[in-house]
mmCIF file of C-alpha atoms in Angstrom:
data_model
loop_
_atom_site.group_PDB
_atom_site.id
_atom_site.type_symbol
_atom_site.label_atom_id
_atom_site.label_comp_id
_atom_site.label_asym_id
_atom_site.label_seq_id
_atom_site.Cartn_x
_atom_site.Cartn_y
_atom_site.Cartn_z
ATOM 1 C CA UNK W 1 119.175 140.511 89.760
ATOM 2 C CA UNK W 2 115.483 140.016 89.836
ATOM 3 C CA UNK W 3 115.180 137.267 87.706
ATOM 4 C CA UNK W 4 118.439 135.635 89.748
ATOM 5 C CA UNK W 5 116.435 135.721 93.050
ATOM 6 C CA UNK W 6 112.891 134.188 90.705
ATOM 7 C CA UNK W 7 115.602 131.362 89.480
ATOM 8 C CA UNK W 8 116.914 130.627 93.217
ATOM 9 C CA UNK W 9 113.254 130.285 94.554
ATOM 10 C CA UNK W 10 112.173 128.122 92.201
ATOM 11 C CA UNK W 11 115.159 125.782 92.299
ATOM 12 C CA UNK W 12 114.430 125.749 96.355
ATOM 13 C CA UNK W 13 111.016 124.668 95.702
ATOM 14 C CA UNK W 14 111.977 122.299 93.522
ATOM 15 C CA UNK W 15 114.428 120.248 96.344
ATOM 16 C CA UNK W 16 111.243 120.376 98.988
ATOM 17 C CA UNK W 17 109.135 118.347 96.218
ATOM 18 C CA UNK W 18 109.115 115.091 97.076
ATOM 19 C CA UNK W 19 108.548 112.782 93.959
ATOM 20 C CA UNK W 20 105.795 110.013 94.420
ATOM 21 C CA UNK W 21 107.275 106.442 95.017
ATOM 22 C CA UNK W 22 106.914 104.266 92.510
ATOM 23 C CA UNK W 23 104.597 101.737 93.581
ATOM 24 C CA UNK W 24 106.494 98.063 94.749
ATOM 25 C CA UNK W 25 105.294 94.827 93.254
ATOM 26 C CA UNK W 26 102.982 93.031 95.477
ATOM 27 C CA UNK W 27 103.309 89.615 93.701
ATOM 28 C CA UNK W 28 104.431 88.017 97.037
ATOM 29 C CA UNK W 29 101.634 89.438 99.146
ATOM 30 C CA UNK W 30 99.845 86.486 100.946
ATOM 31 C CA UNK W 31 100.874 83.362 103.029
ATOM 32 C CA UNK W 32 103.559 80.840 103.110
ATOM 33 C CA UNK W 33 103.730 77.381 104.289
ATOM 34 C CA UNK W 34 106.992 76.299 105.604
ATOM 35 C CA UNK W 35 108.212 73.074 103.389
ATOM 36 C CA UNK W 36 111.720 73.190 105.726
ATOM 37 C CA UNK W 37 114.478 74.957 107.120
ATOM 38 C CA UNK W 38 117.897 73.703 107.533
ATOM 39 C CA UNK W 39 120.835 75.522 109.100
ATOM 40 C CA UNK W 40 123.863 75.965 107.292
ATOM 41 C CA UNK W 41 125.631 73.382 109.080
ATOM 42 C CA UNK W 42 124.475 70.442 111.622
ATOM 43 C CA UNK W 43 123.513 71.285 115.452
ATOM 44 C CA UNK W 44 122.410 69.253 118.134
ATOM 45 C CA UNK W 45 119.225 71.551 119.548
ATOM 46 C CA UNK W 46 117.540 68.373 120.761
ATOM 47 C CA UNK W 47 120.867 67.528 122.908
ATOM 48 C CA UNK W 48 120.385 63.734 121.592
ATOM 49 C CA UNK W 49 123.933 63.982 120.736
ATOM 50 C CA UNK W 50 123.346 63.336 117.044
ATOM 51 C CA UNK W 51 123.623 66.766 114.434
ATOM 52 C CA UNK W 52 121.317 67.669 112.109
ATOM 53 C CA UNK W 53 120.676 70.424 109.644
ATOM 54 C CA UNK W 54 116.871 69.949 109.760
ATOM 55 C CA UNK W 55 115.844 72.617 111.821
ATOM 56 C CA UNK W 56 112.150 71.206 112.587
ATOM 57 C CA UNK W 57 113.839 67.922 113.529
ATOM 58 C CA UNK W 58 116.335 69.425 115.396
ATOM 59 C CA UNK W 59 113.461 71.351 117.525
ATOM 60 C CA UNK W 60 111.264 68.793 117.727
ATOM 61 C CA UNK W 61 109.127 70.898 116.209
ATOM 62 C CA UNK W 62 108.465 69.032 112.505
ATOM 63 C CA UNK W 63 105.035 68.295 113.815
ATOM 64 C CA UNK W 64 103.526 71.093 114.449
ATOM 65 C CA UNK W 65 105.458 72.536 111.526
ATOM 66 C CA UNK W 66 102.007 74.258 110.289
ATOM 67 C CA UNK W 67 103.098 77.049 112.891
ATOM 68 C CA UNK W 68 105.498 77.692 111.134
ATOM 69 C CA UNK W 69 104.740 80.293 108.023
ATOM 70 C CA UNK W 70 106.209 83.434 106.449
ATOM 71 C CA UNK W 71 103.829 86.585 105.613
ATOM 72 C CA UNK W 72 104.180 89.208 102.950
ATOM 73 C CA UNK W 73 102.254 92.260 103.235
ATOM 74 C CA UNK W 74 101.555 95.798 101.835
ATOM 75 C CA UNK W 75 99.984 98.570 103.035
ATOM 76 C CA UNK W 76 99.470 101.378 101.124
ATOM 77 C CA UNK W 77 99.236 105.096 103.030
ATOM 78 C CA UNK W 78 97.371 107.514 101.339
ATOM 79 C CA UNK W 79 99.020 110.928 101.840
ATOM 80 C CA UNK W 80 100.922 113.132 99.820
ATOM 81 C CA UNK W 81 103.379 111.487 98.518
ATOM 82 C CA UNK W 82 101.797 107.829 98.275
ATOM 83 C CA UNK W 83 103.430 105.723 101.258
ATOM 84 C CA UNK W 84 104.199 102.104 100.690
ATOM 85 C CA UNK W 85 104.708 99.982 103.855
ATOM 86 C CA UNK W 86 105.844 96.246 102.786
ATOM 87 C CA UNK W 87 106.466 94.025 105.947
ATOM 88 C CA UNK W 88 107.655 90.377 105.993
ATOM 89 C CA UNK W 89 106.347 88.198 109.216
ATOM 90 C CA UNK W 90 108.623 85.319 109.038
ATOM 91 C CA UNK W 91 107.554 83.080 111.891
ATOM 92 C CA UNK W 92 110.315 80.336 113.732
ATOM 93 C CA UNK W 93 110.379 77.964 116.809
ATOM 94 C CA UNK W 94 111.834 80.365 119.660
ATOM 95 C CA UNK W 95 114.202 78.760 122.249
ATOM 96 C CA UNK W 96 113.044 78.539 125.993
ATOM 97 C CA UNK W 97 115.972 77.540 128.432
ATOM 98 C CA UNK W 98 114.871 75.791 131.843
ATOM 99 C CA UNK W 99 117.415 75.936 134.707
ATOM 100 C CA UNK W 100 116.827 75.718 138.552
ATOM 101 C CA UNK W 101 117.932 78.447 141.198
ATOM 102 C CA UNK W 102 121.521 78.036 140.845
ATOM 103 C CA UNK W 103 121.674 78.213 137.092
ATOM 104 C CA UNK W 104 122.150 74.344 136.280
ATOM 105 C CA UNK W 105 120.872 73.780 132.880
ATOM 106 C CA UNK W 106 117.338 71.390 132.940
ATOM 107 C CA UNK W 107 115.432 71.494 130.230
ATOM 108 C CA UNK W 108 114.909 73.323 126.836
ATOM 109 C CA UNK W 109 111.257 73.807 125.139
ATOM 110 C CA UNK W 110 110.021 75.199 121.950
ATOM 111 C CA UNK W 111 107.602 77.787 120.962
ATOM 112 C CA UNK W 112 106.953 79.983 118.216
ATOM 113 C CA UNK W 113 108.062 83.857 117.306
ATOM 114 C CA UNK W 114 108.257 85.922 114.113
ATOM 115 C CA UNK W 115 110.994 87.534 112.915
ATOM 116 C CA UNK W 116 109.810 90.691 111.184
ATOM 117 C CA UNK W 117 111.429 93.050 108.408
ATOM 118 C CA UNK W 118 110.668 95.409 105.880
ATOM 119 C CA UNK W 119 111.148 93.979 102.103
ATOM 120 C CA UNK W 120 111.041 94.966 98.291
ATOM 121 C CA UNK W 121 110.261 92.640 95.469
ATOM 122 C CA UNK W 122 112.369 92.962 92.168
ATOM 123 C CA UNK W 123 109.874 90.746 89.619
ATOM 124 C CA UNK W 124 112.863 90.936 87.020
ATOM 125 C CA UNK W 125 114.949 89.530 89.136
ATOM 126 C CA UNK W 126 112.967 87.074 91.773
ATOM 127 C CA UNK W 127 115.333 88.919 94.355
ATOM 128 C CA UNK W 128 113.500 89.896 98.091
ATOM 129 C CA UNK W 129 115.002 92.684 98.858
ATOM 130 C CA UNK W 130 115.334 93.121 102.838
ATOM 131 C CA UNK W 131 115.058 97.583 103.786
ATOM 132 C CA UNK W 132 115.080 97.177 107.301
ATOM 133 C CA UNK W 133 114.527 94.295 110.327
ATOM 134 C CA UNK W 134 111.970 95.366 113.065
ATOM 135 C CA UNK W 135 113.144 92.767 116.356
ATOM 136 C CA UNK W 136 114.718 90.044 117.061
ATOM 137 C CA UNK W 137 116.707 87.822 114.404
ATOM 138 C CA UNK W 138 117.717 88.857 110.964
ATOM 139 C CA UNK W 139 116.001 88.672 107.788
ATOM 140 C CA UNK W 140 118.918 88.579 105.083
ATOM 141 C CA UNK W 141 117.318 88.406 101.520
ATOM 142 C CA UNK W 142 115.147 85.901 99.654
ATOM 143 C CA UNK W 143 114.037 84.560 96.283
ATOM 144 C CA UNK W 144 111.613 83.282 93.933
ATOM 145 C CA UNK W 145 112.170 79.591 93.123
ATOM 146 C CA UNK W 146 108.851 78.482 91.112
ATOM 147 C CA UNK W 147 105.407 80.755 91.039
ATOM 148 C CA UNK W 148 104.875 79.124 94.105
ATOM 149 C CA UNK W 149 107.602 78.841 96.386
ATOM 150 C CA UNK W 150 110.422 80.616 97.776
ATOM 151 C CA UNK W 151 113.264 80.287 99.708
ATOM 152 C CA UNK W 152 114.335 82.691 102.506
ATOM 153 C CA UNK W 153 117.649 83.576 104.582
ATOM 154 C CA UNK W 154 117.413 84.313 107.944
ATOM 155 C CA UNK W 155 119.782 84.650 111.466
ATOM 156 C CA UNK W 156 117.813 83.255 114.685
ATOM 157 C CA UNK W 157 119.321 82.380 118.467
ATOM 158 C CA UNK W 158 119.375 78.734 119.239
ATOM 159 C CA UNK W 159 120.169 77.217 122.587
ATOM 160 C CA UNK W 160 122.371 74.336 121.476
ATOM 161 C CA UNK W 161 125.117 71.538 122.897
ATOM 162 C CA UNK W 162 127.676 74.239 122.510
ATOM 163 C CA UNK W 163 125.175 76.723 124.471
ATOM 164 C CA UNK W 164 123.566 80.032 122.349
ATOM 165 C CA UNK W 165 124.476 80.184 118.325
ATOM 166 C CA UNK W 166 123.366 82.665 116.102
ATOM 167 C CA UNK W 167 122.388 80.258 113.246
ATOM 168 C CA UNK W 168 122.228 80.947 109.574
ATOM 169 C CA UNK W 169 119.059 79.161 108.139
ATOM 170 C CA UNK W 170 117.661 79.014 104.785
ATOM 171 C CA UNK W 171 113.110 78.017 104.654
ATOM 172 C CA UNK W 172 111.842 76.760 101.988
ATOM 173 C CA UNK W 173 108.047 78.039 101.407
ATOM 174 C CA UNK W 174 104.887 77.207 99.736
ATOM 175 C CA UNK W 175 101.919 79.472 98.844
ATOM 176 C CA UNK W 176 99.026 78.362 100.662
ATOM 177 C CA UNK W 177 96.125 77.834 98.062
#
Protein backbone atom coordinates (compact mmCIF):
# COMPACT_ATOMS: atom_id res chain seq x y z
CA UNK A 1 0.00 0.00 0.00
CA UNK A 2 2.93 2.19 0.71
CA UNK A 3 4.62 1.98 -2.34
CA UNK A 4 0.89 2.50 -4.16
CA UNK A 5 0.50 5.93 -2.42
CA UNK A 6 4.83 6.72 -3.45
CA UNK A 7 3.58 5.64 -7.21
CA UNK A 8 0.33 8.02 -7.09
CA UNK A 9 2.47 11.06 -5.85
CA UNK A 10 4.88 10.83 -8.21
CA UNK A 11 2.58 10.38 -11.19
CA UNK A 12 0.73 13.75 -9.71
CA UNK A 13 3.91 15.51 -9.84
CA UNK A 14 4.60 14.45 -12.95
CA UNK A 15 1.07 16.14 -14.66
CA UNK A 16 2.02 19.68 -12.73
CA UNK A 17 5.49 19.63 -14.78
CA UNK A 18 5.19 21.69 -17.43
CA UNK A 19 7.65 20.70 -20.31
CA UNK A 20 9.74 23.67 -21.81
CA UNK A 21 8.42 24.90 -25.28
CA UNK A 22 10.34 24.20 -27.91
CA UNK A 23 11.70 27.29 -29.14
CA UNK A 24 9.71 28.77 -32.65
CA UNK A 25 11.77 29.70 -35.66
CA UNK A 26 12.39 33.32 -35.86
CA UNK A 27 13.40 33.33 -39.59
CA UNK A 28 10.60 35.90 -40.31
CA UNK A 29 11.48 38.28 -37.51
CA UNK A 30 12.01 41.82 -39.04
CA UNK A 31 10.13 44.18 -41.50
CA UNK A 32 8.09 43.94 -44.57
CA UNK A 33 7.46 46.23 -47.35
CA UNK A 34 4.13 45.97 -48.91
CA UNK A 35 4.68 45.12 -52.88
CA UNK A 36 0.48 44.96 -53.11
CA UNK A 37 -2.67 43.79 -51.93
CA UNK A 38 -5.57 42.86 -53.97
CA UNK A 39 -8.96 41.69 -52.74
CA UNK A 40 -10.32 38.60 -53.84
CA UNK A 41 -12.64 40.12 -56.14
CA UNK A 42 -13.07 43.87 -57.62
CA UNK A 43 -14.65 46.82 -55.36
CA UNK A 44 -15.25 50.25 -56.00
CA UNK A 45 -13.70 51.94 -52.51
CA UNK A 46 -12.89 55.09 -54.47
CA UNK A 47 -16.78 55.31 -55.56
CA UNK A 48 -15.38 56.25 -59.24
CA UNK A 49 -17.71 53.67 -60.38
CA UNK A 50 -14.99 51.54 -61.94
CA UNK A 51 -13.85 47.98 -59.77
CA UNK A 52 -10.67 47.08 -58.99
CA UNK A 53 -8.85 44.40 -57.10
CA UNK A 54 -5.85 46.67 -56.32
CA UNK A 55 -6.43 47.55 -52.96
CA UNK A 56 -3.86 50.65 -52.85
CA UNK A 57 -5.57 51.89 -56.02
CA UNK A 58 -8.78 51.32 -54.85
CA UNK A 59 -7.88 53.53 -51.56
CA UNK A 60 -6.09 55.94 -53.12
CA UNK A 61 -3.60 55.01 -51.06
CA UNK A 62 -0.74 53.45 -53.70
CA UNK A 63 1.26 56.52 -52.90
CA UNK A 64 1.91 56.54 -49.72
CA UNK A 65 2.03 52.76 -49.94
CA UNK A 66 5.42 52.90 -47.73
CA UNK A 67 2.82 53.03 -44.74
CA UNK A 68 1.92 50.21 -45.45
CA UNK A 69 4.23 47.18 -43.87
CA UNK A 70 3.81 43.89 -41.99
CA UNK A 71 6.02 43.14 -38.70
CA UNK A 72 7.18 39.86 -37.29
CA UNK A 73 8.36 39.73 -33.87
CA UNK A 74 9.54 37.52 -30.93
CA UNK A 75 9.90 38.01 -27.58
CA UNK A 76 11.29 35.65 -25.50
CA UNK A 77 10.10 35.55 -21.49
CA UNK A 78 12.46 34.22 -19.28
CA UNK A 79 10.64 32.25 -16.56
CA UNK A 80 10.20 28.81 -15.81
CA UNK A 81 9.12 27.30 -18.45
CA UNK A 82 10.75 29.54 -21.32
CA UNK A 83 7.78 31.80 -22.77
CA UNK A 84 7.73 32.56 -26.44
CA UNK A 85 5.56 35.55 -27.50
CA UNK A 86 5.52 35.80 -31.54
CA UNK A 87 3.26 38.77 -32.72
CA UNK A 88 2.51 39.78 -36.35
CA UNK A 89 1.75 43.77 -36.88
CA UNK A 90 0.22 43.72 -40.22
CA UNK A 91 -0.50 47.35 -41.00
CA UNK A 92 -3.64 48.46 -43.73
CA UNK A 93 -5.39 51.72 -44.91
CA UNK A 94 -8.41 52.01 -42.30
CA UNK A 95 -11.76 53.39 -43.65
CA UNK A 96 -13.07 56.84 -42.31
CA UNK A 97 -16.80 57.54 -43.33
CA UNK A 98 -17.87 61.39 -43.48
CA UNK A 99 -21.62 62.11 -43.23
CA UNK A 100 -23.45 65.33 -42.03
CA UNK A 101 -26.08 65.51 -39.08
CA UNK A 102 -28.71 63.57 -40.66
CA UNK A 103 -26.59 60.65 -41.73
CA UNK A 104 -26.25 61.50 -45.61
CA UNK A 105 -23.15 59.91 -46.80
CA UNK A 106 -20.22 62.83 -47.84
CA UNK A 107 -17.08 61.78 -48.02
CA UNK A 108 -14.74 58.76 -47.29
CA UNK A 109 -10.84 59.20 -46.28
CA UNK A 110 -8.02 56.89 -45.66
CA UNK A 111 -5.66 56.29 -42.90
CA UNK A 112 -3.63 53.66 -41.60
CA UNK A 113 -4.20 50.72 -38.75
CA UNK A 114 -2.57 47.37 -37.97
CA UNK A 115 -4.13 44.37 -37.74
CA UNK A 116 -2.34 42.33 -35.09
CA UNK A 117 -2.11 38.43 -34.34
CA UNK A 118 -0.13 35.93 -32.79
CA UNK A 119 1.84 33.53 -35.41
CA UNK A 120 4.15 30.36 -35.70
CA UNK A 121 6.61 29.70 -38.44
CA UNK A 122 6.89 26.04 -39.84
CA UNK A 123 10.54 26.43 -41.87
CA UNK A 124 9.71 22.88 -43.44
CA UNK A 125 6.86 23.97 -44.67
CA UNK A 126 7.01 28.01 -45.44
CA UNK A 127 3.46 27.87 -43.69
CA UNK A 128 2.62 31.14 -41.07
CA UNK A 129 0.79 29.71 -38.78
CA UNK A 130 -1.89 32.27 -37.24
CA UNK A 131 -2.51 31.17 -32.85
CA UNK A 132 -4.61 33.92 -32.11
CA UNK A 133 -5.81 37.68 -33.57
CA UNK A 134 -5.48 40.56 -30.96
CA UNK A 135 -8.23 43.50 -32.61
CA UNK A 136 -9.74 44.39 -35.31
CA UNK A 137 -9.60 42.37 -38.76
CA UNK A 138 -8.41 38.87 -39.23
CA UNK A 139 -5.12 37.50 -39.87
CA UNK A 140 -5.82 34.04 -41.70
CA UNK A 141 -2.39 32.33 -42.49
CA UNK A 142 0.61 33.18 -44.67
CA UNK A 143 3.60 31.86 -46.60
CA UNK A 144 7.02 31.95 -47.74
CA UNK A 145 7.29 32.68 -51.48
CA UNK A 146 11.21 33.41 -52.10
CA UNK A 147 13.86 34.15 -49.03
CA UNK A 148 12.55 37.39 -49.36
CA UNK A 149 9.02 37.78 -49.73
CA UNK A 150 5.83 36.56 -48.56
CA UNK A 151 2.42 36.64 -49.11
CA UNK A 152 -0.26 37.10 -46.40
CA UNK A 153 -4.20 36.51 -45.96
CA UNK A 154 -6.07 38.79 -44.17
CA UNK A 155 -10.10 40.00 -43.48
CA UNK A 156 -10.37 43.99 -43.11
CA UNK A 157 -13.79 46.37 -43.16
CA UNK A 158 -14.08 48.50 -46.21
CA UNK A 159 -16.62 51.21 -46.75
CA UNK A 160 -17.54 50.51 -50.37
CA UNK A 161 -20.41 51.34 -53.27
CA UNK A 162 -22.38 48.55 -51.75
CA UNK A 163 -21.72 50.21 -48.14
CA UNK A 164 -19.36 48.04 -45.34
CA UNK A 165 -17.68 44.55 -46.76
CA UNK A 166 -15.62 42.41 -44.89
CA UNK A 167 -12.98 41.87 -47.66
CA UNK A 168 -10.69 38.95 -48.15
CA UNK A 169 -7.19 40.32 -49.24
CA UNK A 170 -4.05 38.65 -50.00
CA UNK A 171 -0.28 41.35 -49.54
CA UNK A 172 2.40 40.60 -51.12
CA UNK A 173 5.70 41.58 -49.00
CA UNK A 174 9.28 42.36 -49.30
CA UNK A 175 12.04 42.26 -46.64
CA UNK A 176 13.33 45.58 -46.18
CA UNK A 177 17.23 45.41 -46.58
Amino acid sequence: MFLGIIAICIACQDKDVNPAEVPPSTKLDGTYDVVRITSDYPVDLDRDGSLNVDLLTETQEAGRASRYYVEFKTEIHDRDPVFYDQEIDLWIPFTNVFKDESGNFLDVKYGFTNLLARYRYDETTGQISIQGNLGNGEIIGGRLISEDTLSMQFKADFYSTKGWETLPLTGIYKRRP
